[in-house]
Amino acid sequence: MEIQAINELRKKRWYEKNGESRLFLFRDVDGVFYYQTEGDVKGKKISKTIDAEWWLGSRRISKR
């Protein structure tokens, strides 16, 4: 169910920093960022972090 909801996202917002790409999913009320790396997308996994520094220093990229 979780993966199906991700596949139905209208805007897939990819961000890049230091050669790593992440697909931003959402941030919850506790400040936890949920995202997927390219490997996570292929493996249908979800990663999470509380590290806001990565997101603050990243830039939006276009990916299909």
Coordinates of C-alpha atoms in Angstrom, one line a residue:
M1 CA 0.0 0.0 0.0
E2 CA 2.8 2.4 0.9
I3 CA 4.7 1.8 -2.4
Q4 CA 1.5 2.2 -4.4
A5 CA 0.9 5.6 -2.9
I6 CA 4.5 6.7 -3.8
N7 CA 4.0 5.6 -7.4
E8 CA 1.0 7.8 -7.6
L9 CA 2.8 11.0 -6.6
R10 CA 2.0 13.7 -9.0
K11 CA 5.3 15.6 -8.7
K12 CA 8.4 13.5 -8.3
R13 CA 10.9 15.9 -6.7
W14 CA 14.5 14.7 -7.1
Y15 CA 17.3 16.4 -5.3
E16 CA 21.1 16.0 -5.7
K17 CA 24.1 16.7 -3.5
N18 CA 27.6 15.4 -3.8
G19 CA 26.7 13.0 -6.6
E20 CA 23.8 11.4 -4.6
S21 CA 20.2 11.7 -5.8
R22 CA 17.2 11.4 -3.6
L23 CA 13.5 11.4 -4.4
F24 CA 11.7 13.4 -1.7
L25 CA 8.5 11.8 -0.5
F26 CA 7.4 13.9 2.6
R27 CA 8.4 15.2 6.0
D28 CA 6.4 14.3 9.0
V29 CA 5.5 16.5 12.0
D30 CA 8.4 15.1 13.9
G31 CA 10.9 16.4 11.3
V32 CA 11.7 13.0 9.8
F33 CA 12.4 13.2 6.0
Y34 CA 11.2 10.2 4.0
Y35 CA 12.9 9.6 0.7
Q36 CA 14.1 7.1 -1.8
T37 CA 17.5 6.7 -3.4
E38 CA 17.8 5.2 -6.9
G39 CA 18.6 1.9 -5.3
D40 CA 15.6 2.2 -3.0
V41 CA 13.3 2.8 -6.0
K42 CA 14.5 -0.4 -7.7
G43 CA 14.2 -2.3 -4.4
K44 CA 10.9 -0.7 -3.5
K45 CA 12.2 0.5 -0.1
I46 CA 11.8 3.7 1.8
S47 CA 14.6 5.5 3.7
K48 CA 14.2 8.1 6.4
T49 CA 16.5 10.6 8.2
I50 CA 16.3 13.4 10.6
D51 CA 19.3 15.1 9.0
A52 CA 18.0 18.3 7.5
E53 CA 21.5 19.4 6.4
W54 CA 21.5 17.2 3.4
W55 CA 18.3 18.7 2.2
L56 CA 19.3 22.3 2.9
G57 CA 22.5 22.0 0.8
S58 CA 20.9 20.0 -2.1
R59 CA 19.6 21.3 -5.4
R60 CA 16.5 20.2 -7.3
I61 CA 17.2 18.2 -10.5
S62 CA 15.0 17.0 -13.3
K63 CA 14.7 13.2 -13.7
R64 CA 12.1 11.1 -15.4

